[in-house]
Amino acid sequence: MRVSKFFMPVLRDAPREAEIVSHRLMLRAGMIRQSGAGIYSWLPTGLRVLDNISRIVREEQDRAGAIELLMPTLQSADLWRESGRYDAYGAEMLRITDRHKREMLYGPTNEELITQIFRDGAHSYRDVPRTLYHIQWKFRDEIRPRFGVMRGREFLMKDAYSFDLTPEDAKKSFNRQFVAYLRTFERMGLTAIPMQAETGPIGGDLSYEFIILAKTGESEVFCHRDLLDLKAPENVDYDSDLEPLMAPWLEKYAATEDVHDAARFADEVPQDRQVSARGIEVGQVFLFGTKYSDPMKCQVQGRDGKLVTLHSGSYGIGVSRLVGAIIEASHDERGIVWPASVAPFKVGLVNLKAGDSATDKACESLYEQLDNAGLSVLYDDTGERAGAKFKTMDLIGLPWQVIVGPRGVKAGLVELKNRASGETTEIGIDEVVNRLVATQTG
Ligand code: P5A
């Protein structure tokens, strides 16, 4: 993508309403614009990050055996009356009436709708276990939308729902999502810690929130410091018993403020390993048994021919919240520092003297070669001052910058800058592509 043909309205100063760094940087980098309280438009750069996050989520869901579908944002009130949640959900639900005076709502979550779909489509024990998921916009009329996309009213969520014959099988489905979450967040460069949590309006009696530690987090959390050093399991066989893989996370104390037990914390965690911090909830998983399938009669015929009510769980990831959360975890005084896996472009190509034919030619050639090598490039081909170009590149936080000027071109050299370390090296023009390809795989 050429900056001269792109749309990335960067701002020199952060708008005053932005209270936290991720919100400020997202606005300054031209990733989002507010269009109402807690409602945002995703500008091209922001959308690229959102899509990258969705792609990682999708890959890990598929790997764990979950099946993608897409449900609508609007749902019928009657469906929610079946589960008994229509009145219980309260003011957070945006209720809508259509031209025929039918009561509708903008879905805050999809337990009812998926239970209806599964009930209608699954008939026998052979149709389970299944876990279905989608990535779709939700609406919650939050009393205090704030911190940009972190607590929006409209937000993008991955929500998965599992259906099993028995509570034991349901726990296995739960475990698959749990392990997939560990892998998903790690691939985004995050250390997300599963912490015991309250179940709230979703229900059930087993729930974990996946929390990343950040000063600007909304909830207070407590955990053992060892949990910060754990690495997500690789090459997972999702058909095997996953409990041993999960054990390192479950053996050590970790709880959100709602369920925190100060006495247990003091007892189980040596004082020098106690972490009490603020956290951002990037995902939450719930096991709730027959809470929805009972009232909604989601049943299949068991092996013995008798009807069995299915056991379920639901599993959410805050896809749009993650954009802000990753920035909270990865930035410096100059701007965003994207982990390569989610960066809107992998490389920023900076032409220091647009209009100089030798420099233009070198840049055009690099642009083409990088593109052919499968590396996404944002090429600053504009006539802006060099200083302004550097500032913008640092602000938008692409992992690599290739800086091309007339003097270097004469000598066959360019500068390669790593955004995270700030390290700059001069390398041969002919080496750039290979070097960057190697950083992708190595
Ligand atoms: C699980 C999937 C659920 O809704 N039902 C379907 C269950 N869980 S949850 O914890 O309430 O939400 C899942 C994740 O969505 C993100 N999230 C939000 N992101 C931005 N703005 C909001 N207002 C918001 N509310 C929830 C969180 O990351 C949460 O973990």
Tab-separated table of C-alpha atoms and ligand atoms in Angstrom, residues 85 89 108-111 138 140 142 148-161 181 201-202 209-210 281-286 288 314-322, ligand 1:
chain	number	residue	atom	x	y	z
A	85	ARG	CA	-33.331	-14.156	30.228
A	89	TYR	CA	-30.852	-9.183	31.253
A	108	PRO	CA	-25.368	-9.025	23.605
A	109	THR	CA	-24.477	-12.758	23.383
A	110	ASN	CA	-25.895	-15.798	21.592
A	111	GLU	CA	-26.588	-18.683	24.006
A	138	LYS	CA	-22.439	-7.531	19.847
A	140	ARG	CA	-24.329	-4.037	25.286
A	142	GLU	CA	-22.945	-0.334	28.987
A	148	GLY	CA	-12.220	3.454	23.507
A	149	VAL	CA	-12.671	-0.059	22.161
A	150	MET	CA	-11.881	-1.586	25.570
A	151	ARG	CA	-15.372	-1.053	26.922
A	152	GLY	CA	-17.488	-0.243	23.921
A	153	ARG	CA	-21.211	-0.603	23.481
A	154	GLU	CA	-20.803	-2.185	20.058
A	155	PHE	CA	-17.875	-4.613	20.033
A	156	LEU	CA	-16.605	-7.620	18.121
A	157	MET	CA	-16.633	-10.937	19.965
A	158	LYS	CA	-15.686	-14.485	19.137
A	159	ASP	CA	-18.239	-16.644	20.860
A	160	ALA	CA	-18.187	-20.423	20.840
A	161	TYR	CA	-20.781	-22.817	22.239
A	181	TYR	CA	-7.188	-19.645	24.439
A	201	PRO	CA	-25.545	-13.103	33.606
A	202	ILE	CA	-24.209	-16.006	31.500
A	209	GLU	CA	-11.497	-14.986	32.863
A	210	PHE	CA	-8.353	-14.680	30.756
A	281	GLU	CA	-10.216	-9.345	30.602
A	282	VAL	CA	-9.609	-10.482	27.029
A	283	GLY	CA	-11.702	-13.644	27.216
A	284	GLN	CA	-13.987	-15.635	29.457
A	285	VAL	CA	-15.112	-19.260	29.420
A	286	PHE	CA	-18.188	-20.715	31.105
A	288	PHE	CA	-23.163	-24.012	32.574
A	314	SER	CA	-19.854	-20.812	26.130
A	315	TYR	CA	-16.516	-19.233	25.393
A	316	GLY	CA	-15.909	-15.583	24.534
A	317	ILE	CA	-12.968	-13.586	23.237
A	318	GLY	CA	-13.090	-9.795	23.036
A	319	VAL	CA	-11.706	-9.406	19.516
A	320	SER	CA	-12.064	-5.617	19.307
A	321	ARG	CA	-10.994	-5.184	22.945
A	322	LEU	CA	-7.820	-7.105	22.107
B	1	P5A	C1	-19.097	-16.213	26.341
B	1	P5A	C2	-19.345	-16.179	24.866
B	1	P5A	C3	-19.976	-14.023	27.162
B	1	P5A	O1	-20.711	-13.179	26.684
B	1	P5A	N1	-21.301	-15.662	25.987
B	1	P5A	C4	-20.789	-15.956	24.692
B	1	P5A	C5	-20.258	-15.501	26.942
B	1	P5A	N2	-18.899	-13.725	27.885
B	1	P5A	S1	-18.412	-12.262	28.300
B	1	P5A	O2	-17.348	-12.448	29.229
B	1	P5A	O3	-19.497	-11.477	28.755
B	1	P5A	O4	-17.835	-11.590	26.996
B	1	P5A	C6	-16.781	-12.201	26.308
B	1	P5A	C7	-15.658	-11.232	26.078
B	1	P5A	O5	-16.109	-10.110	25.328
B	1	P5A	C8	-15.378	-8.965	25.699
B	1	P5A	N3	-16.296	-7.877	26.082
B	1	P5A	C9	-16.201	-6.606	25.641
B	1	P5A	N4	-15.338	-6.018	24.792
B	1	P5A	C10	-15.500	-4.700	24.536
B	1	P5A	N5	-16.472	-3.950	25.087
B	1	P5A	C11	-17.367	-4.500	25.943
B	1	P5A	N6	-18.354	-3.751	26.464
B	1	P5A	C12	-17.248	-5.893	26.258
B	1	P5A	N7	-17.941	-6.762	27.043
B	1	P5A	C13	-17.336	-7.956	26.922
B	1	P5A	C14	-14.479	-9.340	26.852
B	1	P5A	O6	-13.158	-9.584	26.366
B	1	P5A	C15	-15.096	-10.626	27.359
B	1	P5A	O7	-14.150	-11.495	27.926
